[in-house]
Amino acid sequence: MSLTLGAAVARPGEITYGEFDLVEHPLGGSDRLPVILAQGRQDGPTFWLTAGIHGVEHAGIQVIHKLITPELARDLRGTIVAIPALNPAGLRTMQRLAYYHDGDPNRLFPDGKPRKPPDPDKEPPSALELAYVRLFEQIQKTASYYFDLHCAGTGSVSFVFRDRVLYRKDEDEAKNKAEAEALDARLAEMCAAYGHSVVCEFPVERYLDEKLHRSTTSAAINIAHIPALTAELGTGHMPDPNIVRASVTGLRNVLRWADMLPGNPEPITGIKVVDPGFPCRHRGVARVPQSCIVHHLVEPGDVVQVGDPLVEMRDIWGRSAGEGVLRSENEGWVIGRTHGIVFYPTQATVWMAIRDEGAMVAPYPDDYFKE
Ligand SMILES: [Zn+2]
């Protein structure tokens, strides 16, 4: 069960600590990832658990602190590899992004395409991307499961994002498809074991457009071929203790599902868990046709039917504006409000989980590996 990551070395029955070199600073010093290894006395799977790739999303750090205890290490079969701060620059400055990479750090993981020779007219990968490539090599080498902790909007419901599973249409297409379907079935089980609400990521075309296939968990699923989920733990900058607790419980249940912890699943309490009875994907809705002030008529977690009122539009003096009320065009449930109440035309005012009709398992587009 020898396992090392950076300077951290796992020891059976213990929690050990260390750091993984990330990015060297030009003025000396460096950003390093804090690494926690919790290893049981019995051999078993390796479960990766990370948080803080977006610097304003803090709940996951607390979840890792509360999950990993000496009692857990005592009962554990296998090893947990935890990194509570994937983006130290963002966390230190309380910014979503790292100041040394121009873009979303959660779109930097490998996409499976063959490496191309460098093009002097294109920006080469940033120091952060190169560091995440090194980190992903370790994930690919050691991980049996992966869970990445995030936060969504202020006051939003705790949920997991279920990624789409992609497969290659090469000479092994039938085998690739069968493996993708088996992996997707494992994802469904992992969602059920965690026990929070479930939202599917965008349908495949938009998923690729948004580079979501280069997120931590999509790379784990589609490149490392292991079950992985992204958890969204409500408010980022002011973690809700109920969500933190329910996430710790959910993760312990996932570890049980993975046969890494003994005992029966514990109930998830203290948070809203929404199951409308059909799969849902997310969408920004109730887009205002005119500039206005919005009064929300729904709360996070509310189940919504077509035609239900979502928001009321007023002018700054408080008078009804335009059509007055915007009604839902979809059935589903409310993940959260979008931030603020002051909106320009076309802006979404509610973030909803709506019925998902897209395939969870789909082939890569024909030109994907040629681009
Ligand atoms: Zn995030």
Coordinates of C-alpha atoms and ligand atoms in Angstrom, one line a residue:
M1 CA 0.0 0.0 0.0
S2 CA 2.9 2.3 -0.5
L3 CA 1.6 5.7 -1.6
T4 CA 3.4 9.0 -1.8
L5 CA 2.3 12.4 -3.1
G6 CA 4.9 15.1 -3.1
A7 CA 6.5 15.0 0.3
A8 CA 3.6 13.1 1.9
V9 CA 4.1 9.4 2.6
A10 CA 1.2 7.2 3.6
R11 CA 1.5 4.9 6.7
P12 CA -1.0 2.2 7.6
G13 CA -3.5 3.3 10.3
E14 CA -2.2 6.9 10.3
I15 CA -2.9 10.3 8.9
T16 CA 0.2 11.8 7.3
Y17 CA 0.9 15.2 5.9
G18 CA 3.0 16.9 3.2
E19 CA 3.1 19.2 0.3
F20 CA 3.1 18.9 -3.5
D21 CA 5.0 21.5 -5.5
L22 CA 2.7 23.6 -7.6
V23 CA 4.1 26.9 -9.0
E24 CA 7.4 28.7 -8.1
H25 CA 7.0 32.4 -7.5
P26 CA 9.3 34.8 -9.5
L27 CA 10.3 36.6 -6.3
G28 CA 11.1 33.4 -4.4
G29 CA 9.0 30.9 -2.5
S30 CA 6.3 28.8 -4.2
D31 CA 2.7 27.7 -4.1
R32 CA 2.4 24.2 -2.8
L33 CA -0.6 22.0 -2.4
P34 CA -1.3 20.7 1.1
V35 CA -1.6 17.0 1.0
I36 CA -3.3 14.8 3.6
L37 CA -3.0 11.0 3.4
A38 CA -5.3 8.8 5.6
Q39 CA -4.4 5.2 5.3
G40 CA -6.3 2.2 6.8
R41 CA -4.5 -0.9 8.1
Q42 CA -6.3 -3.0 5.4
D43 CA -5.4 -2.8 1.8
G44 CA -8.1 -1.2 -0.5
P45 CA -9.0 1.4 -3.0
T46 CA -7.5 4.9 -3.2
F47 CA -10.1 7.7 -2.9
W48 CA -9.0 11.2 -4.0
L49 CA -10.8 14.2 -2.4
T50 CA -10.0 17.8 -3.4
A51 CA -11.4 21.2 -2.6
G52 CA -10.7 24.9 -3.3
I53 CA -9.9 25.0 -7.0
H54 CA -12.1 28.1 -7.1
G55 CA -10.8 30.5 -4.4
V56 CA -14.1 31.8 -3.2
E57 CA -15.5 28.3 -2.5
H58 CA -14.6 27.5 1.1
A59 CA -17.0 24.8 2.4
G60 CA -15.0 21.9 0.9
I61 CA -12.0 22.8 3.0
Q62 CA -14.0 22.4 6.1
V63 CA -15.5 19.2 4.9
I64 CA -12.1 17.7 4.4
H65 CA -11.0 18.9 7.9
K66 CA -14.0 17.3 9.5
L67 CA -14.0 14.1 7.5
I68 CA -10.4 13.1 8.1
T69 CA -10.1 12.0 11.7
P70 CA -7.9 9.4 13.5
E71 CA -11.1 7.3 13.9
L72 CA -11.7 7.3 10.1
A73 CA -8.1 6.2 9.5
R74 CA -8.6 3.4 12.1
D75 CA -11.8 2.1 10.3
L76 CA -10.6 2.7 6.8
R77 CA -9.8 0.1 4.1
G78 CA -7.5 1.6 1.6
T79 CA -6.3 5.2 1.4
I80 CA -7.8 8.7 1.2
V81 CA -5.7 11.3 -0.7
A82 CA -7.0 14.7 0.2
I83 CA -6.0 18.2 -1.1
P84 CA -8.0 20.9 0.6
A85 CA -6.5 23.8 -1.4
L86 CA -6.1 23.1 -5.2
N87 CA -5.8 26.8 -6.0
P88 CA -3.7 28.4 -3.3
A89 CA -3.4 31.7 -5.2
G90 CA -7.2 32.0 -5.5
L91 CA -7.8 31.1 -1.9
R92 CA -5.2 33.5 -0.6
T93 CA -6.7 36.4 -2.5
M94 CA -10.3 35.2 -2.1
Q95 CA -10.7 35.2 -5.9
R96 CA -12.3 32.5 -8.0
L97 CA -9.2 32.4 -10.3
A98 CA -5.5 32.2 -9.8
Y99 CA -3.7 35.5 -10.7
Y100 CA -1.1 33.6 -12.7
H101 CA -3.6 31.9 -15.0
D102 CA -6.0 33.8 -17.2
G103 CA -9.1 31.6 -17.1
D104 CA -11.0 29.0 -15.1
P105 CA -8.6 26.7 -13.2
N106 CA -11.2 24.0 -13.4
R107 CA -10.8 23.8 -17.2
L108 CA -7.1 22.9 -17.3
F109 CA -7.1 19.1 -16.9
P110 CA -6.2 16.8 -19.8
D111 CA -8.7 16.5 -22.7
G112 CA -7.3 13.2 -24.1
K113 CA -6.1 14.8 -27.4
P114 CA -2.6 14.0 -28.6
R115 CA 0.0 16.7 -27.7
K116 CA 0.7 19.1 -30.6
P117 CA 4.0 20.7 -31.3
P118 CA 4.1 24.2 -29.8
D119 CA 2.7 27.0 -32.0
P120 CA 4.7 30.3 -31.4
D121 CA 1.6 32.3 -32.2
K122 CA -0.5 30.6 -29.5
E123 CA -0.3 31.1 -25.8
P124 CA 1.5 28.0 -24.3
P125 CA 0.1 26.3 -21.3
S126 CA 0.4 28.4 -18.1
A127 CA 2.5 27.4 -15.2
L128 CA -0.7 26.4 -13.4
E129 CA -1.9 24.1 -16.3
L130 CA 1.5 22.4 -16.4
A131 CA 1.3 21.9 -12.6
Y132 CA -2.2 20.4 -12.9
V133 CA -0.9 18.1 -15.7
R134 CA 1.6 16.7 -13.2
L135 CA -1.1 16.4 -10.5
F136 CA -3.4 14.6 -12.9
E137 CA -0.6 12.1 -13.7
Q138 CA -0.7 11.2 -10.0
I139 CA -4.5 10.9 -10.0
Q140 CA -4.4 8.6 -13.1
K141 CA -1.7 6.5 -11.5
T142 CA -3.3 6.0 -8.1
A143 CA -7.0 6.9 -7.9
S144 CA -9.9 4.4 -7.8
Y145 CA -12.4 7.2 -7.0
Y146 CA -12.4 10.9 -7.1
F147 CA -14.6 13.6 -5.5
D148 CA -14.0 17.3 -6.0
L149 CA -15.7 19.8 -3.6
H150 CA -17.0 23.2 -4.9
C151 CA -19.7 25.7 -3.9
A152 CA -22.4 27.2 -6.2
G153 CA -24.3 30.4 -5.6
T154 CA -25.2 32.1 -2.3
G155 CA -27.9 30.1 -0.6
S156 CA -28.1 27.4 -3.3
V157 CA -29.1 23.8 -2.6
S158 CA -26.3 21.3 -1.9
F159 CA -26.0 19.0 -4.9
V160 CA -23.7 16.9 -7.1
F161 CA -22.9 17.5 -10.7
R162 CA -23.1 14.3 -12.7
D163 CA -20.8 14.5 -15.7
R164 CA -21.4 13.1 -19.2
V165 CA -19.4 10.1 -20.1
L166 CA -17.8 10.2 -23.5
Y167 CA -16.4 7.3 -25.6
R168 CA -14.2 7.1 -28.7
K169 CA -15.6 5.9 -32.0
D170 CA -12.5 4.0 -33.1
E171 CA -12.1 0.3 -34.0
D172 CA -13.1 -0.6 -30.4
E173 CA -16.3 1.4 -30.4
A174 CA -18.6 -1.3 -29.1
K175 CA -16.2 -2.1 -26.2
N176 CA -15.6 1.7 -25.5
K177 CA -19.4 2.3 -25.4
A178 CA -20.0 -0.7 -23.0
E179 CA -17.2 0.6 -20.7
A180 CA -18.7 4.1 -20.7
E181 CA -22.1 2.8 -19.9
A182 CA -20.7 0.7 -17.0
L183 CA -18.9 3.7 -15.7
D184 CA -22.0 5.9 -16.0
A185 CA -23.9 3.2 -14.0
R186 CA -21.2 3.5 -11.3
L187 CA -21.7 7.3 -11.3
A188 CA -25.4 6.8 -10.7
E189 CA -24.6 4.6 -7.7
M190 CA -22.1 7.1 -6.4
C191 CA -24.7 9.9 -6.6
A192 CA -27.2 7.7 -4.7
A193 CA -24.6 6.8 -2.1
Y194 CA -23.8 10.5 -1.4
G195 CA -27.5 11.2 -1.0
H196 CA -27.7 14.9 -1.9
S197 CA -29.7 16.3 -4.9
V198 CA -28.3 15.5 -8.3
V199 CA -27.9 17.7 -11.3
C200 CA -26.5 16.6 -14.7
E201 CA -23.9 18.7 -16.4
F202 CA -24.8 20.3 -19.8
P203 CA -25.7 18.1 -22.8
V204 CA -22.6 16.9 -24.7
E205 CA -22.3 19.7 -27.3
R206 CA -22.5 22.5 -24.7
Y207 CA -20.4 20.4 -22.3
L208 CA -17.5 20.4 -24.8
D209 CA -18.1 24.0 -25.8
E210 CA -17.8 25.1 -22.1
K211 CA -14.6 22.9 -21.8
L212 CA -16.3 21.1 -19.0
H213 CA -14.6 17.9 -20.2
R214 CA -11.4 19.5 -18.9
S215 CA -12.7 19.8 -15.3
T216 CA -11.1 17.8 -12.5
T217 CA -13.9 15.2 -12.4
S218 CA -14.6 15.0 -16.1
A219 CA -10.9 14.3 -16.7
A220 CA -11.0 11.6 -14.0
I221 CA -14.1 10.0 -15.7
N222 CA -13.2 10.4 -19.3
I223 CA -9.4 10.1 -19.2
A224 CA -8.6 8.1 -16.0
H225 CA -12.0 6.1 -16.4
I226 CA -12.8 6.2 -12.7
P227 CA -16.1 7.2 -11.0
A228 CA -15.9 10.9 -10.0
L229 CA -18.4 13.6 -8.8
T230 CA -18.3 17.3 -8.3
A231 CA -20.1 18.4 -5.2
E232 CA -21.6 21.9 -5.0
L233 CA -21.9 22.9 -1.3
G234 CA -24.1 25.9 -1.2
T235 CA -22.7 29.3 -0.3
G236 CA -18.9 29.6 -0.9
H237 CA -17.6 32.4 1.2
M238 CA -19.7 31.6 4.2
P239 CA -20.1 27.9 4.5
D240 CA -23.5 26.6 5.9
P241 CA -22.6 24.3 8.8
N242 CA -25.6 22.0 7.9
I243 CA -24.3 21.5 4.4
V244 CA -20.7 20.9 5.6
R245 CA -22.1 18.2 8.1
A246 CA -24.3 16.7 5.4
S247 CA -21.4 16.5 3.0
V248 CA -19.2 14.8 5.6
T249 CA -22.0 12.2 6.1
G250 CA -22.5 11.8 2.4
L251 CA -18.8 11.2 1.8
R252 CA -18.7 8.6 4.6
N253 CA -21.7 6.9 2.8
V254 CA -19.7 7.0 -0.5
L255 CA -16.7 5.4 1.3
R256 CA -19.1 2.7 2.5
W257 CA -20.4 2.2 -1.0
A258 CA -16.8 1.9 -2.2
D259 CA -16.2 -0.8 0.5
M260 CA -13.7 1.5 2.3
L261 CA -15.7 2.0 5.5
P262 CA -17.8 -0.5 7.5
G263 CA -21.4 0.0 8.6
N264 CA -24.7 1.0 7.2
P265 CA -25.3 4.4 5.4
E266 CA -26.2 7.2 7.8
P267 CA -29.2 9.4 7.0
I268 CA -28.6 12.8 5.4
T269 CA -30.3 15.4 7.6
G270 CA -30.4 19.2 8.0
I271 CA -30.4 20.0 4.2
K272 CA -33.0 20.0 1.4
V273 CA -32.7 17.0 -0.9
V274 CA -34.8 17.4 -4.0
D275 CA -35.8 14.4 -6.2
P276 CA -38.5 15.4 -8.7
G277 CA -38.6 11.8 -10.0
F278 CA -36.8 12.5 -13.3
P279 CA -33.2 13.4 -14.3
C280 CA -32.4 17.2 -14.4
R281 CA -29.8 19.4 -15.9
H282 CA -29.2 23.0 -15.0
R283 CA -30.2 26.2 -16.8
G284 CA -30.3 30.0 -16.0
V285 CA -34.0 30.9 -16.4
A286 CA -36.5 33.7 -15.9
R287 CA -34.4 36.0 -18.1
V288 CA -35.8 39.5 -17.7
P289 CA -37.0 41.2 -20.9
Q290 CA -36.2 44.6 -19.6
S291 CA -34.0 46.3 -16.9
C292 CA -35.7 45.9 -13.6
I293 CA -35.5 45.1 -9.9
V294 CA -36.6 41.5 -9.1
H295 CA -38.5 40.1 -6.2
H296 CA -38.0 36.3 -6.2
L297 CA -41.2 34.3 -5.7
V298 CA -39.4 30.9 -5.3
E299 CA -36.8 29.6 -2.9
P300 CA -33.9 27.2 -3.4
G301 CA -35.2 23.7 -3.3
D302 CA -38.8 24.6 -4.5
V303 CA -40.2 22.2 -7.0
V304 CA -41.6 24.1 -10.0
Q305 CA -44.3 23.2 -12.6
V306 CA -44.7 24.9 -16.0
G307 CA -46.5 28.2 -15.5
D308 CA -45.5 28.7 -11.9
P309 CA -44.5 32.3 -11.1
L310 CA -40.7 32.6 -10.5
V311 CA -40.0 36.3 -10.1
E312 CA -41.8 39.6 -10.0
M313 CA -40.3 42.6 -12.0
R314 CA -40.6 46.1 -10.6
D315 CA -39.0 49.4 -11.4
I316 CA -36.7 51.1 -8.8
W317 CA -39.7 53.0 -7.5
G318 CA -41.4 49.7 -6.7
R319 CA -44.0 49.9 -9.4
S320 CA -44.8 46.8 -11.5
A321 CA -42.6 46.6 -14.6
G322 CA -43.5 45.1 -18.0
E323 CA -45.4 41.9 -17.7
G324 CA -45.0 42.0 -13.9
V325 CA -44.5 38.3 -13.3
L326 CA -42.2 35.8 -15.1
R327 CA -43.5 32.3 -15.1
S328 CA -41.6 29.0 -15.5
E329 CA -41.3 27.5 -19.0
N330 CA -39.9 24.3 -17.5
E331 CA -40.7 21.7 -14.8
G332 CA -38.0 21.0 -12.4
W333 CA -36.7 22.6 -9.2
V334 CA -34.9 25.7 -8.0
I335 CA -31.1 25.3 -7.4
G336 CA -30.7 28.9 -6.3
R337 CA -31.3 32.5 -7.1
T338 CA -28.8 34.3 -9.2
H339 CA -26.9 37.0 -7.3
G340 CA -28.5 40.3 -6.6
I341 CA -31.9 41.7 -7.5
V342 CA -30.8 44.4 -10.0
F343 CA -30.9 43.0 -13.6
Y344 CA -30.3 44.1 -17.2
P345 CA -32.3 42.7 -20.1
T346 CA -31.6 39.0 -20.9
Q347 CA -30.0 38.3 -17.6
A348 CA -31.2 35.1 -15.8
T349 CA -32.7 35.6 -12.3
V350 CA -33.2 32.0 -11.2
W351 CA -30.9 28.9 -11.6
M352 CA -33.0 25.9 -12.1
A353 CA -32.7 22.1 -12.5
I354 CA -34.9 21.3 -15.5
R355 CA -35.9 17.9 -17.0
D356 CA -32.9 16.4 -18.8
E357 CA -33.5 14.6 -22.1
G358 CA -29.8 14.4 -23.2
A359 CA -27.8 11.2 -23.3
M360 CA -25.5 10.6 -20.2
V361 CA -23.2 8.5 -22.4
A362 CA -22.3 9.8 -25.9
P363 CA -19.5 9.4 -28.4
Y364 CA -16.9 12.2 -28.8
P365 CA -17.8 14.3 -31.9
D366 CA -16.2 13.0 -35.2
D367 CA -13.7 15.8 -35.5
Y368 CA -12.8 15.9 -31.8
F369 CA -9.4 14.1 -31.9
K370 CA -8.5 15.8 -35.3
E371 CA -8.7 19.4 -34.1
Ligands
ZN1 ZN -16.2 25.7 -8.2

